[in-house]
Amino acid sequence: MIRKLCAEDINEVVSIWYSASVKAHEFIAEEFWHSQKEPMRDVYIPNSETWVYHLEDRISGFISYYQGFIPALFVSPSDQSKGIGTELLTTLKQYYNQLSLTVYAENTQAHSFYIRQGFIELERKLCEHTGHEEILMSWAL
């Protein structure tokens, strides 16, 4: 089931974000992700429109939307490759007819996922926070 984020979901969502970020971005020091936990919990997630995916009795993934941009789409590492990310993205596409996001170039699995979902590459640049190359991608109905 997919539903809007509730206040009581925030800690579980941040936990998913953290574990999935560490797993997907082995090329970035874990300390960086740790330093971002508080801003994710207190600023980024609360200021975005966020939907969560329930699998059994827990949240297994989430997607956030902010002003045409997807700042977060994360699935718990134990629940990846089950179609959850696709379902979350499909839900967002039902509300918006144009979406953009960035993905690290070294995260080839996520990059391939977004291409399969109809996103196209617009530009590549270095991330100001990590120094790693990121790809700006866009999708339109």
Coordinates of C-alpha atoms in Angstrom, one line a residue:
M1 CA 0.0 0.0 0.0
I2 CA 1.2 3.5 -0.8
R3 CA 0.1 6.4 1.3
K4 CA 1.2 9.9 2.3
L5 CA 3.9 10.2 5.0
C6 CA 2.6 10.7 8.6
A7 CA 4.6 12.4 11.3
E8 CA 5.1 9.1 13.1
D9 CA 6.8 7.7 10.0
I10 CA 9.8 10.0 9.9
N11 CA 12.3 8.0 11.9
E12 CA 11.6 4.8 9.9
V13 CA 11.9 6.8 6.6
V14 CA 15.2 8.3 7.7
S15 CA 16.5 4.8 8.7
I16 CA 15.6 3.5 5.2
W17 CA 17.3 6.5 3.6
Y18 CA 20.4 6.0 5.6
S19 CA 20.8 2.2 5.1
A20 CA 20.0 2.4 1.4
S21 CA 22.3 5.4 0.9
V22 CA 25.2 3.7 2.5
K23 CA 24.6 0.5 0.5
A24 CA 24.1 2.3 -2.9
H25 CA 26.9 4.8 -2.5
E26 CA 29.9 2.8 -1.3
F27 CA 32.1 5.3 -3.0
I28 CA 31.1 8.0 -0.5
A29 CA 32.3 7.8 3.1
E30 CA 29.6 6.6 5.6
E31 CA 30.3 9.6 7.8
F32 CA 28.8 11.9 5.1
W33 CA 25.5 10.0 5.2
H34 CA 25.6 10.0 9.0
S35 CA 26.1 13.8 9.0
Q36 CA 23.0 14.2 6.9
K37 CA 20.6 12.2 9.1
E38 CA 19.4 15.2 11.2
P39 CA 18.8 17.5 8.1
M40 CA 16.9 14.7 6.4
R41 CA 14.7 14.2 9.5
D42 CA 14.2 17.9 10.4
V43 CA 14.4 19.7 7.1
Y44 CA 14.3 17.8 3.8
I45 CA 11.6 15.2 4.5
P46 CA 9.2 17.5 6.4
N47 CA 9.5 20.1 3.6
S48 CA 8.8 17.6 0.8
E49 CA 5.7 15.8 -0.3
T50 CA 6.5 12.2 0.6
W51 CA 4.7 8.9 0.0
V52 CA 5.6 5.7 1.8
Y53 CA 5.2 2.1 0.7
H54 CA 3.9 -0.4 3.3
L55 CA 5.0 -4.0 3.0
E56 CA 3.3 -6.2 5.6
D57 CA 3.5 -4.1 8.9
R58 CA 6.4 -1.8 8.1
I59 CA 7.5 0.9 5.7
S60 CA 9.8 -0.5 3.0
G61 CA 10.4 2.5 0.8
F62 CA 9.5 6.1 0.1
I63 CA 9.6 8.8 -2.5
S64 CA 9.7 12.6 -2.0
Y65 CA 8.7 15.4 -4.3
Y66 CA 9.7 19.1 -4.1
Q67 CA 9.0 21.7 -6.7
G68 CA 9.3 19.4 -9.8
F69 CA 12.2 17.5 -8.3
I70 CA 12.5 14.0 -6.7
P71 CA 15.1 14.6 -3.9
A72 CA 14.6 11.0 -2.6
L73 CA 13.5 7.6 -3.8
F74 CA 14.8 4.9 -1.5
V75 CA 13.8 1.3 -0.8
S76 CA 15.0 -0.7 2.2
P77 CA 18.0 -2.8 1.1
S78 CA 16.2 -6.0 2.2
D79 CA 13.2 -5.1 -0.1
Q80 CA 15.0 -3.9 -3.2
S81 CA 14.3 -5.5 -6.6
K82 CA 10.7 -6.3 -5.7
G83 CA 9.1 -3.5 -7.8
I84 CA 8.7 -1.1 -4.9
G85 CA 10.7 1.7 -6.4
T86 CA 8.7 1.4 -9.7
E87 CA 5.4 1.5 -7.8
L88 CA 6.5 4.6 -5.9
L89 CA 7.6 6.3 -9.0
T90 CA 4.4 5.4 -10.9
T91 CA 2.4 6.9 -8.1
L92 CA 4.3 10.2 -8.4
K93 CA 3.9 10.2 -12.2
Q94 CA 0.1 10.1 -11.6
Y95 CA 0.3 13.5 -9.9
Y96 CA 2.9 15.3 -11.9
N97 CA 3.6 15.3 -15.7
Q98 CA 7.3 16.4 -15.4
L99 CA 9.9 15.3 -13.0
S100 CA 13.7 15.8 -12.5
L101 CA 16.2 14.2 -10.3
T102 CA 20.0 13.7 -9.8
V103 CA 21.7 10.4 -9.5
Y104 CA 25.4 9.7 -8.8
A105 CA 27.1 8.4 -12.0
E106 CA 28.8 5.7 -9.9
N107 CA 25.4 4.4 -8.8
T108 CA 25.0 2.5 -12.1
Q109 CA 22.1 0.4 -10.8
A110 CA 20.0 3.5 -10.0
H111 CA 21.0 5.2 -13.2
S112 CA 19.8 2.2 -15.2
F113 CA 16.6 2.1 -13.2
Y114 CA 15.7 5.7 -14.1
I115 CA 16.5 5.1 -17.8
R116 CA 14.1 2.1 -17.7
Q117 CA 11.5 4.4 -16.1
G118 CA 11.7 6.8 -19.1
F119 CA 14.1 9.4 -17.6
I120 CA 16.7 11.0 -20.0
E121 CA 20.1 12.4 -19.1
L122 CA 20.3 16.2 -19.3
E123 CA 23.8 17.0 -17.9
R124 CA 26.6 15.8 -15.7
K125 CA 28.4 17.8 -13.0
L126 CA 30.3 17.4 -9.8
C127 CA 28.2 17.3 -6.6
E128 CA 29.2 20.3 -4.4
H129 CA 28.8 18.2 -1.2
T130 CA 30.7 15.0 -2.2
G131 CA 32.9 15.9 -5.2
H132 CA 31.4 12.9 -7.1
E133 CA 29.8 13.2 -10.5
E134 CA 26.1 13.4 -10.6
I135 CA 23.7 13.2 -13.5
L136 CA 20.7 15.4 -13.9
M137 CA 17.8 13.4 -15.4
S138 CA 14.3 14.4 -16.5
W139 CA 11.0 12.7 -17.3
A140 CA 8.0 14.2 -19.0
L141 CA 4.6 12.7 -19.9

